[in-house]
């Protein structure tokens, strides 16, 4: 492992890309501490102490803690993600976007451009909503007001500041894609989640020092965390390979095809999106409870959907299973894959091309998605189980599963694989030993 890290800095291009990526991430974290003008951050911090298990807490996680501080990066990258999801959903139902998805590089450029426009529009709308939301936060118990001088001026200033911050984040992510290493947008979310880990560890250390938890219990909790991370890695990397054979074709004097390959069908094709969808819906009652603390009906609804309730776990798990199948059906289209295979002379051994191939792929996808969705639901519920039975803080328990852990593991594996490919291209040992290439440079 140490030798592999040393190999990274022996390749000038890879070293330059990694240092550039680290520089962009530092700029992103710095922007997450620049406050938006005309806001009392102390009063806002008091409010968010009561809102960590709501939609605001979920949004703050994606923004890397910038939302609770109302910084220039308060909206984070969520408007871009929302725009990307909308464009992706339109690609499943609108013929124009379906056509763009099939046009190769030119189509991707147009989709990227529409995503940028959508990001600016969503950012403007959300930033206006945030300004109104901040104005309506009641005076805190210490007598502080979040917005000392509300009005149209404050709203316009907030819209301009937060929209510009989101556009800058989008640009930073694209710079990482072009000149850095890894997926830029994913890395920005990744670093925001990881930034919370030192504080979570510090909280645990204070619990141990204060004698609130036995040393054996603490060791067991850490061992359980490493085991959960290993399970998430297995879930992320789990793949069913469908063999594909391409028939030989003679074009002029050249022979094409005649080779074998496979279609990788992931156990967790939907990734982290089912948890995000389900969590957003399940947090709606508690979010309403933040605005109507004295309403009896809302209070009873919040109690019914309390995160420590078994009913909450059951409904949450079932929704994750549903959204896993829903999102998988959007991102993986067996009909299109079967048509492309038939177009280029490909077939699955023992399965007729065309409709039979699409039915076979759909059958396999349905079977492997079920255990994947159930395991995804277990991983999502696990942090709440840890909180209830181990007296662990919400900050620390969030690293036992859920959205944060899945994003961290997925992004880390993707970035590691990109670094690995650079090392292997230059004939260096990578992090994943394959036995094919040793650590020597070829003459």
PDB file of N, CA and C in Angstrom, residues 28 52 78 108 214 228 234 258 311 324 419:
ATOM      1  N   UNK A  28     -13.514  24.741  -1.944  1.00  0.00           N
ATOM      2  CA  UNK A  28     -14.914  24.432  -1.626  1.00  0.00           C
ATOM      3  C   UNK A  28     -15.169  24.505  -0.126  1.00  0.00           C
ATOM      4  N   UNK A  52     -32.133  18.775  13.156  1.00  0.00           N
ATOM      5  CA  UNK A  52     -31.160  17.890  12.516  1.00  0.00           C
ATOM      6  C   UNK A  52     -31.808  16.636  11.926  1.00  0.00           C
ATOM      7  N   UNK A  78     -27.069  20.517  -4.360  1.00  0.00           N
ATOM      8  CA  UNK A  78     -28.380  19.906  -4.518  1.00  0.00           C
ATOM      9  C   UNK A  78     -29.178  20.433  -5.712  1.00  0.00           C
ATOM     10  N   UNK A 108     -24.786  14.611 -25.312  1.00  0.00           N
ATOM     11  CA  UNK A 108     -24.369  14.817 -23.927  1.00  0.00           C
ATOM     12  C   UNK A 108     -24.062  16.288 -23.647  1.00  0.00           C
ATOM     13  N   UNK A 214     -18.344   2.028  28.276  1.00  0.00           N
ATOM     14  CA  UNK A 214     -17.218   1.155  28.605  1.00  0.00           C
ATOM     15  C   UNK A 214     -16.298   1.018  27.398  1.00  0.00           C
ATOM     16  N   UNK A 228     -19.695  -2.771   8.803  1.00  0.00           N
ATOM     17  CA  UNK A 228     -20.739  -2.159   7.972  1.00  0.00           C
ATOM     18  C   UNK A 228     -20.152  -1.578   6.700  1.00  0.00           C
ATOM     19  N   UNK A 234     -19.172  -4.413  -0.502  1.00  0.00           N
ATOM     20  CA  UNK A 234     -19.636  -5.611  -1.217  1.00  0.00           C
ATOM     21  C   UNK A 234     -20.916  -5.305  -1.995  1.00  0.00           C
ATOM     22  N   UNK A 258     -16.912 -11.494 -33.478  1.00  0.00           N
ATOM     23  CA  UNK A 258     -16.336 -12.790 -33.140  1.00  0.00           C
ATOM     24  C   UNK A 258     -15.713 -12.837 -31.767  1.00  0.00           C
ATOM     25  N   UNK A 311     -42.523   1.418  13.489  1.00  0.00           N
ATOM     26  CA  UNK A 311     -43.377   1.716  12.344  1.00  0.00           C
ATOM     27  C   UNK A 311     -42.613   2.563  11.318  1.00  0.00           C
ATOM     28  N   UNK A 324     -36.122   1.599  -5.122  1.00  0.00           N
ATOM     29  CA  UNK A 324     -35.016   0.889  -5.780  1.00  0.00           C
ATOM     30  C   UNK A 324     -35.474   0.322  -7.110  1.00  0.00           C
ATOM     31  N   UNK A 419      -7.553   6.254 -10.139  1.00  0.00           N
ATOM     32  CA  UNK A 419      -6.125   6.302  -9.818  1.00  0.00           C
ATOM     33  C   UNK A 419      -5.449   5.000 -10.233  1.00  0.00           C
TER      34      UNK A 419
END
